[in-house]
mmCIF file of C-alpha atoms and ligand atoms in Angstrom:
data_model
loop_
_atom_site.group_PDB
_atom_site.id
_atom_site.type_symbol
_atom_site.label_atom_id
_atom_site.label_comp_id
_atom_site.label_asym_id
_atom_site.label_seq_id
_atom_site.Cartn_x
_atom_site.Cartn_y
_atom_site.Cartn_z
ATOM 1 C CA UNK A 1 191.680 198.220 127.590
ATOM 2 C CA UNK A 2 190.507 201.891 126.676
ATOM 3 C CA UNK A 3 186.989 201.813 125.420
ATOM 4 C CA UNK A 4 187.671 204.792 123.358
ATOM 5 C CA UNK A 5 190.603 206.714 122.514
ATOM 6 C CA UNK A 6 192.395 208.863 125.274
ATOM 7 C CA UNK A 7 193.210 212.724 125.140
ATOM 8 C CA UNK A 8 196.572 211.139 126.926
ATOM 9 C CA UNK A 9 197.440 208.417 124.178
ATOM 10 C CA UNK A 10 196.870 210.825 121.048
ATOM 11 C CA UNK A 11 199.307 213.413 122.980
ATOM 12 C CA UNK A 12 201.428 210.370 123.660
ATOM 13 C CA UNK A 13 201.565 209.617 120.255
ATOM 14 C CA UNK A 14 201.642 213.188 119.024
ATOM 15 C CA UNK A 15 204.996 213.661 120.813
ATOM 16 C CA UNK A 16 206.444 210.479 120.337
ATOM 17 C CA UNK A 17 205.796 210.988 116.507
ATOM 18 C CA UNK A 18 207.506 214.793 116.792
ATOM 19 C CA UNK A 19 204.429 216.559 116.001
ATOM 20 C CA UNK A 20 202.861 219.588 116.959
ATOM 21 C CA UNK A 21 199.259 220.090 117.181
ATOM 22 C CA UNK A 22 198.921 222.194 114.700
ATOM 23 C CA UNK A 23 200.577 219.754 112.348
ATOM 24 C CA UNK A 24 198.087 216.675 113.571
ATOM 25 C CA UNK A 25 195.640 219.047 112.569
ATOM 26 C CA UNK A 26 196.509 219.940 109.411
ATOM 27 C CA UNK A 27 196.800 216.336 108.852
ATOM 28 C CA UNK A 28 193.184 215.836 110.231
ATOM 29 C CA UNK A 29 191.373 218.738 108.684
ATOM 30 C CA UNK A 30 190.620 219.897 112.276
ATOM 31 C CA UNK A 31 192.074 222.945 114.493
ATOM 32 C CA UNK A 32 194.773 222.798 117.052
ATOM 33 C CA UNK A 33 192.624 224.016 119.175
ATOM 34 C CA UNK A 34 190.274 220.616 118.631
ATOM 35 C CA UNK A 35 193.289 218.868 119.062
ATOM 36 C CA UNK A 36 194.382 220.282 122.279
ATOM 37 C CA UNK A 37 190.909 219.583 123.549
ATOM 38 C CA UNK A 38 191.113 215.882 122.444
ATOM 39 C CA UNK A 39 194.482 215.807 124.616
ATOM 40 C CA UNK A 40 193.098 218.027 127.776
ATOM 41 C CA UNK A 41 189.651 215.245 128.033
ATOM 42 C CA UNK A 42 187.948 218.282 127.261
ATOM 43 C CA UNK A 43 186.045 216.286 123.797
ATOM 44 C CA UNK A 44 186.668 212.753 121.844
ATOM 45 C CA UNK A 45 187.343 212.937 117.985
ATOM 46 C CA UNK A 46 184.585 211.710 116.012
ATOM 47 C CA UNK A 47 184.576 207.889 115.512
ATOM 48 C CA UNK A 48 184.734 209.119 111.335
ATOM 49 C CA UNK A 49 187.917 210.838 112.724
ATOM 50 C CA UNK A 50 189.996 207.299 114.192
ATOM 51 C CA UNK A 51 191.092 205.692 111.097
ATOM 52 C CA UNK A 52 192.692 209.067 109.907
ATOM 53 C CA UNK A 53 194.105 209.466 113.285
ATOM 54 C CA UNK A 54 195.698 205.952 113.341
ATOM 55 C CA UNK A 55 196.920 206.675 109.786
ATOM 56 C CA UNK A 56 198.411 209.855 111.033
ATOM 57 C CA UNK A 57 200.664 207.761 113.863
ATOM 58 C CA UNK A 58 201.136 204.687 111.312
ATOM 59 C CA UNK A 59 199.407 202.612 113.473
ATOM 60 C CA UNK A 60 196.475 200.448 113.098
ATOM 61 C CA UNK A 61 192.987 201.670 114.816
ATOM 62 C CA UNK A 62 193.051 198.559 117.472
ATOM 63 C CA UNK A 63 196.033 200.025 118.336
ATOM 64 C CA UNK A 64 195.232 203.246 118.702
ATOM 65 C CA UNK A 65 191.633 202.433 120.798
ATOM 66 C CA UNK A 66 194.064 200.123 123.195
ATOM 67 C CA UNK A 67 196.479 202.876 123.672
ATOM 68 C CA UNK A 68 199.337 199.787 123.332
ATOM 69 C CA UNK A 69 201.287 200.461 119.930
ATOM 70 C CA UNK A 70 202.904 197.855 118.931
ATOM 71 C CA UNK A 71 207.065 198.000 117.701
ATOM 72 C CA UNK A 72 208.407 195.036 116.153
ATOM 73 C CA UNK A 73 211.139 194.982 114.065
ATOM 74 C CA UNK A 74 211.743 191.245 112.457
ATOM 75 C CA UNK A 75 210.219 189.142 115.144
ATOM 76 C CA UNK A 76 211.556 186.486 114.072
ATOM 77 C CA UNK A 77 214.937 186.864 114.217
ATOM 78 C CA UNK A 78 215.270 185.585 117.731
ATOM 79 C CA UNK A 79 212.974 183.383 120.059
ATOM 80 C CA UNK A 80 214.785 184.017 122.999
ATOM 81 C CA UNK A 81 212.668 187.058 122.619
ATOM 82 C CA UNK A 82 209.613 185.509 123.337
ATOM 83 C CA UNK A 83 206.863 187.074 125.111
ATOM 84 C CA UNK A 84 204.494 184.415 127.065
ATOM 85 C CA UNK A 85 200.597 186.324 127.755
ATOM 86 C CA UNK A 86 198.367 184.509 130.185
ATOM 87 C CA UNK A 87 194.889 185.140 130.822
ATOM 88 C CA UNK A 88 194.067 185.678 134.482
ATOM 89 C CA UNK A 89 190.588 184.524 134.154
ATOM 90 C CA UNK A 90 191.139 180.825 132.198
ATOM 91 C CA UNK A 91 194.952 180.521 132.413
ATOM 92 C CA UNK A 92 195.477 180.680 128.682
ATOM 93 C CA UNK A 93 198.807 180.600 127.635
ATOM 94 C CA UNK A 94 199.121 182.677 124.384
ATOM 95 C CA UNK A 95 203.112 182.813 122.853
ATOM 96 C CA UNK A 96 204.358 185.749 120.873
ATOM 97 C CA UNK A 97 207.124 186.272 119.357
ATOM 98 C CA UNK A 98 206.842 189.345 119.427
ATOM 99 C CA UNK A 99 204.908 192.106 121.056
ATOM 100 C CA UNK A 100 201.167 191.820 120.147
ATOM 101 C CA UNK A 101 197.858 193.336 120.816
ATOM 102 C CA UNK A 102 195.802 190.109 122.676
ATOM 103 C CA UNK A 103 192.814 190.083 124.109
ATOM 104 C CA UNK A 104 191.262 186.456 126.189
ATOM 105 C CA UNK A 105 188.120 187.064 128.069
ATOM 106 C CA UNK A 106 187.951 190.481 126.972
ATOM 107 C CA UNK A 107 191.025 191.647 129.006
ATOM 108 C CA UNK A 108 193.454 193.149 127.213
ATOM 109 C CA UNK A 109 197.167 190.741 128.209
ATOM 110 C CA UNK A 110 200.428 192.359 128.623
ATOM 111 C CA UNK A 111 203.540 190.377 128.239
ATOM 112 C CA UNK A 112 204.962 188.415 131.597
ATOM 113 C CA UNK A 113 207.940 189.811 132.480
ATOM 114 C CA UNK A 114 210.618 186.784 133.702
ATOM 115 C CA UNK A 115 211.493 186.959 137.151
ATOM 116 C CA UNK A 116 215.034 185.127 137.932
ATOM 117 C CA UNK A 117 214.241 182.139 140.235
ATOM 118 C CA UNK A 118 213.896 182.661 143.910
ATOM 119 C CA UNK A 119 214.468 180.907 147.116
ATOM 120 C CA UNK A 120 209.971 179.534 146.414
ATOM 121 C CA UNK A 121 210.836 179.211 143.086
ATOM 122 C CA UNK A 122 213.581 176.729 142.458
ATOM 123 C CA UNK A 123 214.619 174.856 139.059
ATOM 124 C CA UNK A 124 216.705 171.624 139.007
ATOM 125 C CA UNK A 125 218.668 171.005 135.766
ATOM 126 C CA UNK A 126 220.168 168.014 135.342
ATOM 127 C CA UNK A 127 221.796 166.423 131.876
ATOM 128 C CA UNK A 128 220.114 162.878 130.502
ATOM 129 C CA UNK A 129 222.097 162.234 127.981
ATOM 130 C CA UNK A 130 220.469 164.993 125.155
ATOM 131 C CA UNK A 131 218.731 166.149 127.465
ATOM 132 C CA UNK A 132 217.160 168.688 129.849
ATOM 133 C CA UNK A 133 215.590 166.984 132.938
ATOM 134 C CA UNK A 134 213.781 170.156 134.748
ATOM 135 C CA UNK A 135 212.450 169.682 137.849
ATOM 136 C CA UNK A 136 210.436 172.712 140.245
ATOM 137 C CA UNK A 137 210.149 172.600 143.535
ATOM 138 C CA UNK A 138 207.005 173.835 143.816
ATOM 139 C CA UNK A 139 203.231 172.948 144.991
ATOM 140 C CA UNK A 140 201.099 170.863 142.635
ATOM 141 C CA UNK A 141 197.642 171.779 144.200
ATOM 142 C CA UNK A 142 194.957 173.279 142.284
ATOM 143 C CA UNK A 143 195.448 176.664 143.715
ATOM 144 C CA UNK A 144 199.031 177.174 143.528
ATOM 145 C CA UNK A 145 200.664 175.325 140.829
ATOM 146 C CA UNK A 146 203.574 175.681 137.637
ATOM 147 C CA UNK A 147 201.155 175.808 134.583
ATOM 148 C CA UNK A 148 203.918 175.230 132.276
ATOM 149 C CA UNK A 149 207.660 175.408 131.445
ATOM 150 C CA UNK A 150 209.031 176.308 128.212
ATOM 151 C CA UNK A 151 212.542 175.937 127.118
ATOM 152 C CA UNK A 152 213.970 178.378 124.123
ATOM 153 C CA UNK A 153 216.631 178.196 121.751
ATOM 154 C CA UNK A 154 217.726 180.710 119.039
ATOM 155 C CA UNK A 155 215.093 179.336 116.578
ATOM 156 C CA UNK A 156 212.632 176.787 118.530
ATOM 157 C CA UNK A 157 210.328 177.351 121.709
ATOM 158 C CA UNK A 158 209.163 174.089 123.345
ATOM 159 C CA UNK A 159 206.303 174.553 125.744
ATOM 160 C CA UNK A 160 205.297 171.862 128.348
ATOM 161 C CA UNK A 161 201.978 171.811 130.128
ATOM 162 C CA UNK A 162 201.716 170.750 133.217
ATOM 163 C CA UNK A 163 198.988 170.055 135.612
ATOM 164 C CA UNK A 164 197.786 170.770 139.090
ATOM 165 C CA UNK A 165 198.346 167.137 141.102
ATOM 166 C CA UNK A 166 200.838 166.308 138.527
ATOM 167 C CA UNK A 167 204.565 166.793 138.981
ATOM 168 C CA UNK A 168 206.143 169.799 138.411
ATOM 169 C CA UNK A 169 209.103 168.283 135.488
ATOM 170 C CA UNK A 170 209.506 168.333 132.138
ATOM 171 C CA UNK A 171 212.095 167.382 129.753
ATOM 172 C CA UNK A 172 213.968 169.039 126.778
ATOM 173 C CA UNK A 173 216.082 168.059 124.091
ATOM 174 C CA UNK A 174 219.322 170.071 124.886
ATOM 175 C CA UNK A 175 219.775 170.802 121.346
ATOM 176 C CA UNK A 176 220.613 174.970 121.329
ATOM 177 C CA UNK A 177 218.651 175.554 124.482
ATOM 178 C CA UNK A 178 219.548 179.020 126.066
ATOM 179 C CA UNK A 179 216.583 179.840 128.382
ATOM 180 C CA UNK A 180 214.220 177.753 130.244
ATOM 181 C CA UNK A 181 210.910 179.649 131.416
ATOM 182 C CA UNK A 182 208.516 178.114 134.005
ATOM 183 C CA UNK A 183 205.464 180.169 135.303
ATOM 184 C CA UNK A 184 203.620 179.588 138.419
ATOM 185 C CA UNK A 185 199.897 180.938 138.454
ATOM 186 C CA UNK A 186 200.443 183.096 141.670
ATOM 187 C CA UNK A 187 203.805 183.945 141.442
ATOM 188 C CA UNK A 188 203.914 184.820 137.404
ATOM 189 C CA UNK A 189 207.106 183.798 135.336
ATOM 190 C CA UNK A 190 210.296 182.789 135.987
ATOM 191 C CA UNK A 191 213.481 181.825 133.742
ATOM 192 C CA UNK A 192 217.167 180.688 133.740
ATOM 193 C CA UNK A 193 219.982 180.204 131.604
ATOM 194 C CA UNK A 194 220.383 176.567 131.883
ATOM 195 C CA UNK A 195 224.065 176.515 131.215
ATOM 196 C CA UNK A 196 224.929 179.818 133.575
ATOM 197 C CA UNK A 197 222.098 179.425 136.335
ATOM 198 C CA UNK A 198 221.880 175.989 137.489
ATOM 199 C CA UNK A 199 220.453 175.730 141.228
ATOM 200 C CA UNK A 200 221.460 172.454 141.903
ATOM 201 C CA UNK A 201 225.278 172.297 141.897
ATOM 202 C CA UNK A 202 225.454 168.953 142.725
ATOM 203 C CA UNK A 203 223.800 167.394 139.836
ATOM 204 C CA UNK A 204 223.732 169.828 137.514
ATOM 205 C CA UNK A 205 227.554 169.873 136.099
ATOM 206 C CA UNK A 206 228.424 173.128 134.802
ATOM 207 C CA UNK A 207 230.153 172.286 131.425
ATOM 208 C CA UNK A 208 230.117 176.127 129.882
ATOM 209 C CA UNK A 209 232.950 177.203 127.563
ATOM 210 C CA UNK A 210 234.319 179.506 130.861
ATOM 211 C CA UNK A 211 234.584 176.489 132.490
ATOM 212 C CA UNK A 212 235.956 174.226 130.526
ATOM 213 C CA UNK A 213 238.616 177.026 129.720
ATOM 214 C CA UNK A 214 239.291 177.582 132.882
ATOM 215 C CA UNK A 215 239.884 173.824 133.859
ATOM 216 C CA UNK A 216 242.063 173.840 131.042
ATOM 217 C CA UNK A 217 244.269 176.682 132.798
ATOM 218 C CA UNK A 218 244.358 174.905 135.935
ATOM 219 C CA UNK A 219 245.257 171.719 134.266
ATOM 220 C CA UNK A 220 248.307 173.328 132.345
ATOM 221 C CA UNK A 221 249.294 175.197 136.130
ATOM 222 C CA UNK A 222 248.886 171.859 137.976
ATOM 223 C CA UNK A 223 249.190 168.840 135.683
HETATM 224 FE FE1 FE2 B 1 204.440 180.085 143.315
#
């Protein structure tokens, strides 16, 4: 995190909000020239000068001090959206849904961004009636470990903890579920579409509406 504001986020802002300098001025009660200054690290506006600054972007001071504005437009509307921040120094596991400003051990978080699974990184899917059994392959030990995996739907995130010398599985009601996240504390996170991106072909029958179309097809070619 910034511990003041930047000559490069107010120009960032300035341009992102189509204004000139002269016209943040104006705004300000300051010259361009002050302005320019702010945005060449050749002087900081006053601290009496943030709020108006902030007010002048239509952004909240936090906001402008982090240099991370913050754009959400009806965050609820979809949870497959989610973002997932984890502190690096306790392993807290903070869910937004949205973006957000957050802050754990005085480190400003930004949002995981979900790796598909790879070849160290595998997820097991596998149908139990209604539901998900998810299984990791992955180490357990208290240095290397899955700290959780989360499965989404449209309208419902369901997050399950899990534990170093505990087993890396979890299970979900299938109910909706469109992505399953799983985030290992070296590696960061991972996710899958359950019904497209099932690693384990053998137990993991792929019942999508492609594939039950298509085995219609084929039934209708070949009786
Ligand atoms: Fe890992």
């Amino acid at each position: 995190m910034n511990q003041y504001v930047t000559g490069a986020v107010i120009r960032g802002l300035r341009e992102k909000n189509k204004m000139t300098q002269l016209q943040l001025a104006q705004k300000l009660g300051v010259s361009d020239k002050t302005v320019s200054k702010w945005e060449t690290a050749k002087g900081y506006p006053d601290i009496t000068l943030l709020e108006p600054i902030a007010k002048a972007f239509r952004i909240s001071v936090t906001e402008l001090i982090s240099g991370n504005t913050i754009q959400n437009a009806n965050v609820s509307a979809n949870m497959l959206r989610s973002m997932f921040y984890i502190c690096p120094v306790c392993g807290n596991v903070i869910h937004s849904m949205g973006e957000a400003a957050v802050c754990c051990h005085g480190i400003q978080l930004t949002p995981l961004v979900a790796e598909p699974t790879d070849e160290r990184h595998m997820i097991f899917t596998e149908r139990v009636e209604d539901e998900y059994y998810v299984r990791i392959e992955h180490d357990m030990t208290k240095e290397h470990y899955i700290s959780f995996v989360a499965a989404a739907s449209s309208d419902e995130m369901k997050i399950a903890k899990l534990y170093p010398e505990g087993s890396a599985e979890a299970r979900f009601k299938i109910s909706g579920i469109r992505r399953i996240f799983f985030c290992c504390n070296r590696d960061g996170l991972f996710s899958i579409d359950p019904v497209k991106g099932i690693d384990d072909r053998e137990s993991g029958y792929d019942d999508s509406q492609e594939r039950r179309e298509l085995e219609k097809a084929a039934g209708m070619l070949f009786g």
